[in-house]
mmCIF file of C-alpha atoms and ligand atoms in Angstrom:
data_model
loop_
_atom_site.group_PDB
_atom_site.id
_atom_site.type_symbol
_atom_site.label_atom_id
_atom_site.label_comp_id
_atom_site.label_asym_id
_atom_site.label_seq_id
_atom_site.Cartn_x
_atom_site.Cartn_y
_atom_site.Cartn_z
ATOM 1 C CA UNK X 1 -0.437 -0.064 0.283
ATOM 2 C CA UNK X 2 1.417 3.373 -0.621
ATOM 3 C CA UNK X 3 0.545 5.761 1.801
ATOM 4 C CA UNK X 4 -0.347 9.176 0.642
ATOM 5 C CA UNK X 5 2.710 11.748 0.776
ATOM 6 C CA UNK X 6 1.213 15.403 -0.466
ATOM 7 C CA UNK X 7 0.816 15.997 3.373
ATOM 8 C CA UNK X 8 3.759 18.610 3.707
ATOM 9 C CA UNK X 9 2.532 20.498 0.189
ATOM 10 C CA UNK X 10 1.944 23.797 1.125
ATOM 11 C CA UNK X 11 -1.162 25.813 0.841
ATOM 12 C CA UNK X 12 0.407 28.549 -1.498
ATOM 13 C CA UNK X 13 2.669 27.716 -4.220
ATOM 14 C CA UNK X 14 6.015 29.144 -4.874
ATOM 15 C CA UNK X 15 5.761 30.724 -8.240
ATOM 16 C CA UNK X 16 9.765 30.414 -8.700
ATOM 17 C CA UNK X 17 9.317 26.609 -8.247
ATOM 18 C CA UNK X 18 6.365 27.120 -11.252
ATOM 19 C CA UNK X 19 8.403 29.210 -13.158
ATOM 20 C CA UNK X 20 11.647 26.457 -12.840
ATOM 21 C CA UNK X 21 9.234 23.072 -14.080
ATOM 22 C CA UNK X 22 6.319 23.701 -15.233
ATOM 23 C CA UNK X 23 5.652 20.703 -16.159
ATOM 24 C CA UNK X 24 4.586 19.001 -12.989
ATOM 25 C CA UNK X 25 1.576 21.618 -12.750
ATOM 26 C CA UNK X 26 -1.846 22.074 -14.049
ATOM 27 C CA UNK X 27 -3.813 24.645 -13.813
ATOM 28 C CA UNK X 28 -7.556 24.347 -13.399
ATOM 29 C CA UNK X 29 -8.924 28.335 -12.833
ATOM 30 C CA UNK X 30 -12.309 29.198 -13.443
ATOM 31 C CA UNK X 31 -14.783 32.242 -14.081
ATOM 32 C CA UNK X 32 -18.760 33.199 -12.942
ATOM 33 C CA UNK X 33 -20.410 33.967 -16.141
ATOM 34 C CA UNK X 34 -22.229 36.704 -14.422
ATOM 35 C CA UNK X 35 -21.288 39.295 -16.884
ATOM 36 C CA UNK X 36 -18.087 40.805 -18.512
ATOM 37 C CA UNK X 37 -14.860 41.024 -17.180
ATOM 38 C CA UNK X 38 -13.220 43.752 -15.786
ATOM 39 C CA UNK X 39 -9.902 45.557 -15.024
ATOM 40 C CA UNK X 40 -10.095 43.818 -11.535
ATOM 41 C CA UNK X 41 -10.464 40.272 -12.941
ATOM 42 C CA UNK X 42 -7.975 41.747 -15.706
ATOM 43 C CA UNK X 43 -4.523 42.633 -12.916
ATOM 44 C CA UNK X 44 -5.653 40.238 -11.118
ATOM 45 C CA UNK X 45 -6.256 36.999 -12.809
ATOM 46 C CA UNK X 46 -5.922 37.200 -16.267
ATOM 47 C CA UNK X 47 -2.587 38.293 -17.149
ATOM 48 C CA UNK X 48 -1.733 35.763 -14.306
ATOM 49 C CA UNK X 49 -3.393 33.141 -16.319
ATOM 50 C CA UNK X 50 -1.996 33.452 -19.568
ATOM 51 C CA UNK X 51 1.393 34.536 -17.731
ATOM 52 C CA UNK X 52 0.998 30.601 -16.761
ATOM 53 C CA UNK X 53 -0.212 29.780 -20.495
ATOM 54 C CA UNK X 54 3.093 31.126 -21.820
ATOM 55 C CA UNK X 55 5.660 29.336 -18.887
ATOM 56 C CA UNK X 56 4.011 26.349 -21.024
ATOM 57 C CA UNK X 57 1.263 25.085 -17.679
ATOM 58 C CA UNK X 58 -1.260 23.089 -19.124
ATOM 59 C CA UNK X 59 -4.271 24.584 -18.350
ATOM 60 C CA UNK X 60 -7.623 24.030 -17.699
ATOM 61 C CA UNK X 61 -9.928 26.504 -17.804
ATOM 62 C CA UNK X 62 -14.114 26.017 -16.436
ATOM 63 C CA UNK X 63 -16.804 28.700 -16.590
ATOM 64 C CA UNK X 64 -18.658 28.113 -13.750
ATOM 65 C CA UNK X 65 -22.397 28.151 -15.146
ATOM 66 C CA UNK X 66 -24.295 25.989 -12.821
ATOM 67 C CA UNK X 67 -22.191 28.606 -9.799
ATOM 68 C CA UNK X 68 -23.988 31.106 -10.665
ATOM 69 C CA UNK X 69 -26.989 30.426 -9.370
ATOM 70 C CA UNK X 70 -25.493 29.994 -6.264
ATOM 71 C CA UNK X 71 -26.237 33.787 -5.406
ATOM 72 C CA UNK X 72 -29.042 34.475 -7.303
ATOM 73 C CA UNK X 73 -32.574 34.066 -7.735
ATOM 74 C CA UNK X 74 -32.173 33.421 -11.978
ATOM 75 C CA UNK X 75 -29.319 32.774 -13.862
ATOM 76 C CA UNK X 76 -29.863 36.063 -15.759
ATOM 77 C CA UNK X 77 -28.873 36.934 -19.225
ATOM 78 C CA UNK X 78 -26.022 33.666 -18.912
ATOM 79 C CA UNK X 79 -25.740 32.805 -22.467
ATOM 80 C CA UNK X 80 -24.816 36.327 -23.331
ATOM 81 C CA UNK X 81 -22.597 36.515 -19.860
ATOM 82 C CA UNK X 82 -20.885 32.604 -21.133
ATOM 83 C CA UNK X 83 -19.734 34.878 -24.167
ATOM 84 C CA UNK X 84 -18.567 37.949 -22.802
ATOM 85 C CA UNK X 85 -16.866 35.662 -20.178
ATOM 86 C CA UNK X 86 -15.184 33.232 -22.971
ATOM 87 C CA UNK X 87 -14.170 35.779 -25.464
ATOM 88 C CA UNK X 88 -12.682 38.094 -22.267
ATOM 89 C CA UNK X 89 -10.150 35.426 -21.280
ATOM 90 C CA UNK X 90 -9.659 34.961 -25.483
ATOM 91 C CA UNK X 91 -8.604 38.456 -25.559
ATOM 92 C CA UNK X 92 -6.594 38.901 -22.541
ATOM 93 C CA UNK X 93 -4.949 36.012 -24.110
ATOM 94 C CA UNK X 94 -5.987 32.195 -23.884
ATOM 95 C CA UNK X 95 -4.921 29.966 -26.706
ATOM 96 C CA UNK X 96 -7.823 27.983 -26.804
ATOM 97 C CA UNK X 97 -5.518 25.119 -28.414
ATOM 98 C CA UNK X 98 -3.281 25.566 -25.514
ATOM 99 C CA UNK X 99 -5.308 25.974 -22.558
ATOM 100 C CA UNK X 100 -8.731 23.754 -22.383
ATOM 101 C CA UNK X 101 -11.695 25.858 -21.741
ATOM 102 C CA UNK X 102 -15.471 24.112 -21.171
ATOM 103 C CA UNK X 103 -18.787 25.070 -19.261
ATOM 104 C CA UNK X 104 -19.183 23.113 -15.995
ATOM 105 C CA UNK X 105 -23.241 22.026 -18.000
ATOM 106 C CA UNK X 106 -21.225 20.878 -20.347
ATOM 107 C CA UNK X 107 -19.229 18.058 -18.339
ATOM 108 C CA UNK X 108 -21.223 15.689 -16.627
ATOM 109 C CA UNK X 109 -19.219 13.347 -14.762
ATOM 110 C CA UNK X 110 -17.779 16.516 -13.503
ATOM 111 C CA UNK X 111 -20.600 17.217 -11.569
ATOM 112 C CA UNK X 112 -20.940 13.569 -10.070
ATOM 113 C CA UNK X 113 -18.152 13.758 -8.132
ATOM 114 C CA UNK X 114 -20.038 16.000 -6.197
ATOM 115 C CA UNK X 115 -22.049 13.523 -4.948
ATOM 116 C CA UNK X 116 -18.607 11.621 -3.250
ATOM 117 C CA UNK X 117 -17.328 14.625 -2.582
ATOM 118 C CA UNK X 118 -20.246 15.923 -0.413
ATOM 119 C CA UNK X 119 -20.110 12.531 1.706
ATOM 120 C CA UNK X 120 -15.981 13.474 2.462
ATOM 121 C CA UNK X 121 -17.548 17.251 3.546
ATOM 122 C CA UNK X 122 -19.125 18.120 7.029
ATOM 123 C CA UNK X 123 -21.446 20.328 7.448
ATOM 124 C CA UNK X 124 -19.728 22.590 10.219
ATOM 125 C CA UNK X 125 -16.595 23.005 7.486
ATOM 126 C CA UNK X 126 -19.174 24.442 5.243
ATOM 127 C CA UNK X 127 -21.134 26.611 7.591
ATOM 128 C CA UNK X 128 -18.138 28.154 9.317
ATOM 129 C CA UNK X 129 -16.412 28.620 5.038
ATOM 130 C CA UNK X 130 -15.339 32.922 5.256
ATOM 131 C CA UNK X 131 -16.073 33.301 1.906
ATOM 132 C CA UNK X 132 -19.206 31.581 1.778
ATOM 133 C CA UNK X 133 -20.543 33.234 4.893
ATOM 134 C CA UNK X 134 -19.596 36.927 2.743
ATOM 135 C CA UNK X 135 -21.332 36.054 0.068
ATOM 136 C CA UNK X 136 -24.477 34.941 1.321
ATOM 137 C CA UNK X 137 -24.565 38.468 3.243
ATOM 138 C CA UNK X 138 -24.079 39.737 -0.218
ATOM 139 C CA UNK X 139 -26.796 38.349 -1.606
ATOM 140 C CA UNK X 140 -29.083 40.268 0.024
ATOM 141 C CA UNK X 141 -30.902 36.998 -0.038
ATOM 142 C CA UNK X 142 -32.740 35.468 3.235
ATOM 143 C CA UNK X 143 -31.674 32.817 3.389
ATOM 144 C CA UNK X 144 -28.485 30.779 2.201
ATOM 145 C CA UNK X 145 -29.215 27.910 -0.711
ATOM 146 C CA UNK X 146 -27.889 24.389 -0.320
ATOM 147 C CA UNK X 147 -25.562 25.378 -3.576
ATOM 148 C CA UNK X 148 -24.694 28.101 -1.824
ATOM 149 C CA UNK X 149 -23.510 26.243 0.974
ATOM 150 C CA UNK X 150 -22.030 23.211 -0.725
ATOM 151 C CA UNK X 151 -20.245 25.001 -3.369
ATOM 152 C CA UNK X 152 -16.815 24.846 -2.412
ATOM 153 C CA UNK X 153 -17.227 21.217 -2.697
ATOM 154 C CA UNK X 154 -17.795 21.562 -6.282
ATOM 155 C CA UNK X 155 -15.393 24.036 -6.539
ATOM 156 C CA UNK X 156 -13.157 20.960 -5.105
ATOM 157 C CA UNK X 157 -14.492 18.741 -7.888
ATOM 158 C CA UNK X 158 -13.360 20.989 -10.595
ATOM 159 C CA UNK X 159 -10.015 21.235 -9.600
ATOM 160 C CA UNK X 160 -9.558 17.509 -8.912
ATOM 161 C CA UNK X 161 -11.939 15.530 -12.295
ATOM 162 C CA UNK X 162 -8.799 17.284 -13.870
ATOM 163 C CA UNK X 163 -6.014 16.675 -11.282
ATOM 164 C CA UNK X 164 -5.176 19.659 -11.523
ATOM 165 C CA UNK X 165 -2.622 20.899 -8.855
ATOM 166 C CA UNK X 166 -1.828 24.080 -9.133
ATOM 167 C CA UNK X 167 -5.226 27.030 -8.505
ATOM 168 C CA UNK X 168 -4.248 30.740 -9.410
ATOM 169 C CA UNK X 169 -6.959 32.624 -7.431
ATOM 170 C CA UNK X 170 -7.446 36.113 -5.246
ATOM 171 C CA UNK X 171 -7.106 35.675 -1.522
ATOM 172 C CA UNK X 172 -11.284 34.991 -1.332
ATOM 173 C CA UNK X 173 -10.233 31.745 -2.825
ATOM 174 C CA UNK X 174 -8.170 30.039 -0.568
ATOM 175 C CA UNK X 175 -10.984 28.591 1.600
ATOM 176 C CA UNK X 176 -11.678 26.059 -1.116
ATOM 177 C CA UNK X 177 -8.629 25.249 -1.954
ATOM 178 C CA UNK X 178 -8.376 24.789 1.331
ATOM 179 C CA UNK X 179 -11.249 22.204 1.164
ATOM 180 C CA UNK X 180 -10.242 20.568 -1.708
ATOM 181 C CA UNK X 181 -6.975 19.710 -0.018
ATOM 182 C CA UNK X 182 -9.211 18.269 2.832
ATOM 183 C CA UNK X 183 -11.084 16.832 0.640
ATOM 184 C CA UNK X 184 -7.924 15.043 -1.164
ATOM 185 C CA UNK X 185 -6.919 13.930 1.685
ATOM 186 C CA UNK X 186 -9.896 12.247 2.505
ATOM 187 C CA UNK X 187 -10.671 10.748 -0.542
ATOM 188 C CA UNK X 188 -7.281 8.935 -0.137
ATOM 189 C CA UNK X 189 -7.664 8.250 3.217
ATOM 190 C CA UNK X 190 -11.355 6.882 3.255
ATOM 191 C CA UNK X 191 -11.442 5.231 0.310
ATOM 192 C CA UNK X 192 -9.098 4.185 -1.379
ATOM 193 C CA UNK X 193 -6.870 2.755 1.919
ATOM 194 C CA UNK X 194 -4.352 5.891 1.543
ATOM 195 C CA UNK X 195 -3.417 5.027 -1.738
ATOM 196 C CA UNK X 196 -2.823 8.619 -3.513
ATOM 197 C CA UNK X 197 -5.979 9.064 -5.854
ATOM 198 C CA UNK X 198 -5.413 13.109 -5.158
ATOM 199 C CA UNK X 199 -3.039 14.831 -4.333
ATOM 200 C CA UNK X 200 -3.279 18.331 -2.382
ATOM 201 C CA UNK X 201 -3.573 21.379 -4.721
ATOM 202 C CA UNK X 202 -1.997 24.302 -4.421
ATOM 203 C CA UNK X 203 -3.291 27.925 -4.642
ATOM 204 C CA UNK X 204 -0.890 30.624 -6.049
ATOM 205 C CA UNK X 205 -1.798 33.983 -5.130
ATOM 206 C CA UNK X 206 -2.361 36.738 -7.336
ATOM 207 C CA UNK X 207 0.950 39.239 -7.585
ATOM 208 C CA UNK X 208 -1.893 41.949 -8.183
ATOM 209 C CA UNK X 209 -3.580 43.810 -4.853
ATOM 210 C CA UNK X 210 -7.487 43.784 -4.914
ATOM 211 C CA UNK X 211 -8.477 46.744 -7.075
ATOM 212 C CA UNK X 212 -11.685 49.270 -5.700
ATOM 213 C CA UNK X 213 -14.680 50.452 -8.210
ATOM 214 C CA UNK X 214 -15.051 53.658 -8.579
ATOM 215 C CA UNK X 215 -17.195 54.042 -6.045
ATOM 216 C CA UNK X 216 -14.316 53.317 -3.358
ATOM 217 C CA UNK X 217 -15.827 49.778 -3.097
ATOM 218 C CA UNK X 218 -14.996 46.408 -3.841
ATOM 219 C CA UNK X 219 -15.429 46.490 -7.973
ATOM 220 C CA UNK X 220 -17.988 44.288 -8.976
ATOM 221 C CA UNK X 221 -20.153 43.740 -11.972
ATOM 222 C CA UNK X 222 -23.196 44.429 -9.793
ATOM 223 C CA UNK X 223 -22.734 47.458 -7.933
ATOM 224 C CA UNK X 224 -21.384 49.142 -11.756
ATOM 225 C CA UNK X 225 -18.577 50.431 -10.435
ATOM 226 C CA UNK X 226 -15.413 48.765 -12.952
ATOM 227 C CA UNK X 227 -14.188 48.967 -15.969
ATOM 228 C CA UNK X 228 -15.146 46.722 -18.163
ATOM 229 C CA UNK X 229 -12.453 45.275 -20.622
ATOM 230 C CA UNK X 230 -15.010 45.500 -23.476
ATOM 231 C CA UNK X 231 -16.251 49.429 -21.918
ATOM 232 C CA UNK X 232 -15.050 51.900 -25.253
ATOM 233 C CA UNK X 233 -12.634 54.458 -24.447
ATOM 234 C CA UNK X 234 -14.853 56.653 -23.666
ATOM 235 C CA UNK X 235 -17.243 54.786 -20.617
ATOM 236 C CA UNK X 236 -13.771 54.144 -19.458
ATOM 237 C CA UNK X 237 -13.350 57.815 -19.925
ATOM 238 C CA UNK X 238 -16.300 58.757 -18.237
ATOM 239 C CA UNK X 239 -16.584 56.247 -14.964
ATOM 240 C CA UNK X 240 -13.283 57.332 -14.307
ATOM 241 C CA UNK X 241 -14.088 61.486 -14.220
ATOM 242 C CA UNK X 242 -16.769 60.067 -11.315
ATOM 243 C CA UNK X 243 -14.573 58.043 -9.322
ATOM 244 C CA UNK X 244 -14.386 59.060 -5.415
ATOM 245 C CA UNK X 245 -11.245 60.652 -4.275
ATOM 246 C CA UNK X 246 -10.628 62.781 -0.885
ATOM 247 C CA UNK X 247 -10.952 66.767 -0.239
ATOM 248 C CA UNK X 248 -7.392 66.832 -0.316
ATOM 249 C CA UNK X 249 -5.277 68.438 -3.579
ATOM 250 C CA UNK X 250 -2.439 66.629 -3.395
ATOM 251 C CA UNK X 251 -2.166 62.748 -4.117
ATOM 252 C CA UNK X 252 -0.702 60.210 -2.129
ATOM 253 C CA UNK X 253 -0.542 57.494 -2.099
ATOM 254 C CA UNK X 254 -1.546 56.052 1.542
ATOM 255 C CA UNK X 255 -4.774 52.947 0.942
ATOM 256 C CA UNK X 256 -5.781 53.066 4.509
ATOM 257 C CA UNK X 257 -6.404 56.929 4.730
ATOM 258 C CA UNK X 258 -7.287 57.406 1.145
ATOM 259 C CA UNK X 259 -8.521 54.266 -0.155
ATOM 260 C CA UNK X 260 -9.935 55.872 -3.545
ATOM 261 C CA UNK X 261 -7.082 58.037 -4.659
ATOM 262 C CA UNK X 262 -4.974 54.967 -3.828
ATOM 263 C CA UNK X 263 -7.057 52.811 -5.857
ATOM 264 C CA UNK X 264 -6.351 55.312 -8.098
ATOM 265 C CA UNK X 265 -2.983 55.103 -7.935
ATOM 266 C CA UNK X 266 -2.442 51.242 -8.286
ATOM 267 C CA UNK X 267 -4.411 51.418 -10.959
ATOM 268 C CA UNK X 268 -2.123 54.262 -12.770
ATOM 269 C CA UNK X 269 1.169 51.934 -11.568
ATOM 270 C CA UNK X 270 -0.482 48.248 -12.902
ATOM 271 C CA UNK X 271 -0.728 49.574 -16.168
ATOM 272 C CA UNK X 272 2.541 51.558 -16.165
ATOM 273 C CA UNK X 273 4.795 48.799 -14.548
ATOM 274 C CA UNK X 274 5.502 50.986 -11.703
ATOM 275 C CA UNK X 275 5.114 51.237 -8.023
ATOM 276 C CA UNK X 276 2.080 53.369 -7.032
ATOM 277 C CA UNK X 277 4.426 55.682 -4.637
ATOM 278 C CA UNK X 278 6.473 56.801 -7.732
ATOM 279 C CA UNK X 279 2.843 57.410 -9.429
ATOM 280 C CA UNK X 280 2.032 58.867 -6.556
ATOM 281 C CA UNK X 281 5.205 61.701 -5.933
ATOM 282 C CA UNK X 282 5.159 62.642 -9.980
ATOM 283 C CA UNK X 283 1.278 63.503 -10.070
ATOM 284 C CA UNK X 284 1.733 65.315 -6.192
ATOM 285 C CA UNK X 285 0.243 68.617 -6.664
ATOM 286 C CA UNK X 286 -1.537 68.239 -9.811
ATOM 287 C CA UNK X 287 -4.243 66.887 -7.367
ATOM 288 C CA UNK X 288 -7.019 64.509 -7.911
ATOM 289 C CA UNK X 289 -7.634 65.893 -12.205
ATOM 290 C CA UNK X 290 -4.545 65.091 -12.971
ATOM 291 C CA UNK X 291 -4.643 61.289 -11.173
ATOM 292 C CA UNK X 292 -7.824 60.929 -13.393
ATOM 293 C CA UNK X 293 -6.507 61.801 -17.038
ATOM 294 C CA UNK X 294 -3.432 59.982 -16.113
ATOM 295 C CA UNK X 295 -5.405 57.033 -15.015
ATOM 296 C CA UNK X 296 -7.771 57.449 -18.126
ATOM 297 C CA UNK X 297 -5.044 57.436 -20.563
ATOM 298 C CA UNK X 298 -3.547 54.386 -19.569
ATOM 299 C CA UNK X 299 -6.267 52.410 -18.651
ATOM 300 C CA UNK X 300 -7.541 52.527 -22.393
ATOM 301 C CA UNK X 301 -3.194 52.522 -23.794
ATOM 302 C CA UNK X 302 -3.122 49.457 -21.555
ATOM 303 C CA UNK X 303 -6.852 48.036 -22.978
ATOM 304 C CA UNK X 304 -6.322 48.963 -26.446
ATOM 305 C CA UNK X 305 -4.522 45.662 -27.511
ATOM 306 C CA UNK X 306 -7.140 44.183 -25.103
ATOM 307 C CA UNK X 307 -9.677 45.395 -26.927
ATOM 308 C CA UNK X 308 -8.960 45.237 -30.462
ATOM 309 C CA UNK X 309 -8.922 41.363 -30.140
ATOM 310 C CA UNK X 310 -11.902 41.379 -28.200
ATOM 311 C CA UNK X 311 -14.150 42.826 -31.546
ATOM 312 C CA UNK X 312 -11.829 40.822 -33.551
ATOM 313 C CA UNK X 313 -13.021 36.894 -31.323
ATOM 314 C CA UNK X 314 -16.601 38.720 -31.730
ATOM 315 C CA UNK X 315 -17.370 39.022 -35.210
ATOM 316 C CA UNK X 316 -16.000 35.836 -35.710
ATOM 317 C CA UNK X 317 -19.204 33.426 -36.037
ATOM 318 C CA UNK X 318 -19.464 30.086 -34.242
ATOM 319 C CA UNK X 319 -16.032 30.511 -32.382
ATOM 320 C CA UNK X 320 -17.264 30.915 -29.121
ATOM 321 C CA UNK X 321 -20.020 27.766 -29.395
ATOM 322 C CA UNK X 322 -16.952 25.523 -30.982
ATOM 323 C CA UNK X 323 -14.700 26.229 -28.755
ATOM 324 C CA UNK X 324 -16.621 25.571 -25.814
ATOM 325 C CA UNK X 325 -17.327 22.411 -27.627
ATOM 326 C CA UNK X 326 -13.718 21.306 -27.627
ATOM 327 C CA UNK X 327 -13.257 22.195 -24.062
ATOM 328 C CA UNK X 328 -15.779 20.115 -22.976
ATOM 329 C CA UNK X 329 -14.698 16.878 -25.391
ATOM 330 C CA UNK X 330 -11.434 17.260 -24.190
ATOM 331 C CA UNK X 331 -12.967 17.900 -20.311
ATOM 332 C CA UNK X 332 -15.543 14.878 -20.237
ATOM 333 C CA UNK X 333 -12.955 12.072 -20.701
ATOM 334 C CA UNK X 334 -10.691 13.514 -18.245
ATOM 335 C CA UNK X 335 -14.047 13.673 -16.131
ATOM 336 C CA UNK X 336 -14.310 10.244 -17.089
ATOM 337 C CA UNK X 337 -11.572 8.976 -16.883
ATOM 338 C CA UNK X 338 -11.425 10.079 -12.709
ATOM 339 C CA UNK X 339 -15.314 9.843 -12.337
ATOM 340 C CA UNK X 340 -13.820 5.912 -13.392
ATOM 341 C CA UNK X 341 -11.638 5.984 -10.305
ATOM 342 C CA UNK X 342 -13.044 7.246 -7.980
ATOM 343 C CA UNK X 343 -15.899 4.780 -8.441
ATOM 344 C CA UNK X 344 -13.230 1.881 -8.836
ATOM 345 C CA UNK X 345 -11.599 2.853 -5.237
ATOM 346 C CA UNK X 346 -15.379 3.048 -4.061
ATOM 347 C CA UNK X 347 -15.919 -0.509 -4.810
ATOM 348 C CA UNK X 348 -18.227 0.681 -7.730
ATOM 349 C CA UNK X 349 -16.624 -0.007 -11.202
ATOM 350 C CA UNK X 350 -17.871 -4.311 -9.276
ATOM 351 C CA UNK X 351 -20.848 -4.862 -10.733
HETATM 352 N N1 LIG H 401 -15.455 30.765 -7.930
HETATM 353 C C1 LIG H 401 -14.660 31.662 -8.509
HETATM 354 C C2 LIG H 401 -14.461 33.097 -9.172
HETATM 355 O O1 LIG H 401 -15.968 33.077 -8.456
HETATM 356 C C3 LIG H 401 -14.688 30.677 -9.707
HETATM 357 C C4 LIG H 401 -14.314 28.952 -10.141
HETATM 358 C C5 LIG H 401 -15.873 28.231 -9.725
HETATM 359 C C6 LIG H 401 -12.942 28.685 -9.850
HETATM 360 N N2 LIG H 401 -14.702 27.604 -10.034
HETATM 361 C C7 LIG H 401 -13.139 27.318 -9.577
HETATM 362 C C8 LIG H 401 -11.624 29.155 -9.087
HETATM 363 C C9 LIG H 401 -12.233 26.507 -9.101
HETATM 364 C C10 LIG H 401 -10.570 28.746 -8.777
HETATM 365 C C11 LIG H 401 -10.817 27.265 -8.861
HETATM 366 O O2 LIG H 401 -14.111 33.479 -9.456
#
């Protein structure tokens, strides 16, 4: 009997290890199709994904359509939103020849992994998951659905169906990666006699800070405070013009005391590839008018090629549909083989 040897793999991956040996890693990451992706996604996850893909790490990208109905009463414009999310990823540089892009709903065997994985998860673990709690509070709904409570387990199925071992995420997703590691460990112990059917995935934290929306709150599609990748240059200018700053004339970088100003400074710094302090010093006495003019210019400059590529992809008829069909076929083959391993371990293949 092989004992699990994965116990000492740290939760957080070291980017230097990934760059040194990309072939040891398989990335699984995803987006909820609730609307077009924005600048926060771009700096927080998309660029990271594209960098990993370019390093040669095999990548799976789930369009988490079933996750849309976790925290709202209806799926909304889901077909249009799936298309937006795929186009945004392509525009950012995701290459469907190198990255498998698929939707949850098209890969039944992945979803079936939810059942054995739920058996390895306690209700108490789910109830104390801080991200689930935050999302439940933010949803404005009077009660939490069973799907909202259990979606971290569904996310474990996303990661483990393809034996993904690297999950690039923002820190809000860390509890889910931990839950996935717990499920992998328990599966091996309880159902596989200690054999390492599943490894323990690692999270790769985004190097970029979390951006605020133009109203000073967390940037989010549903709050209408986000600069969408697909927005026009004029829409971008308008949004930045109305962004919340403060009464002080000079510009400094002080995220704790001056969140609005500092977030704008961060956006400019990310686009320019310099430290935020440098941007703040340069703008200095120019005040928020100059800062906003600078941010508008550099954001539009940064997104210009992304928007051009996006428009070109959007104009190709059938592109998104055929890419999702190919991705679903590849993902299904893997999911079925993993489900067979799982059913073998459970003794369910013997009858
Ligand atoms: N919950 C993630 C988000 O809201 C999307 C997602 C779904 C995901 N499945 C995943 C992320 C698996 C990482 C791994 O952004």
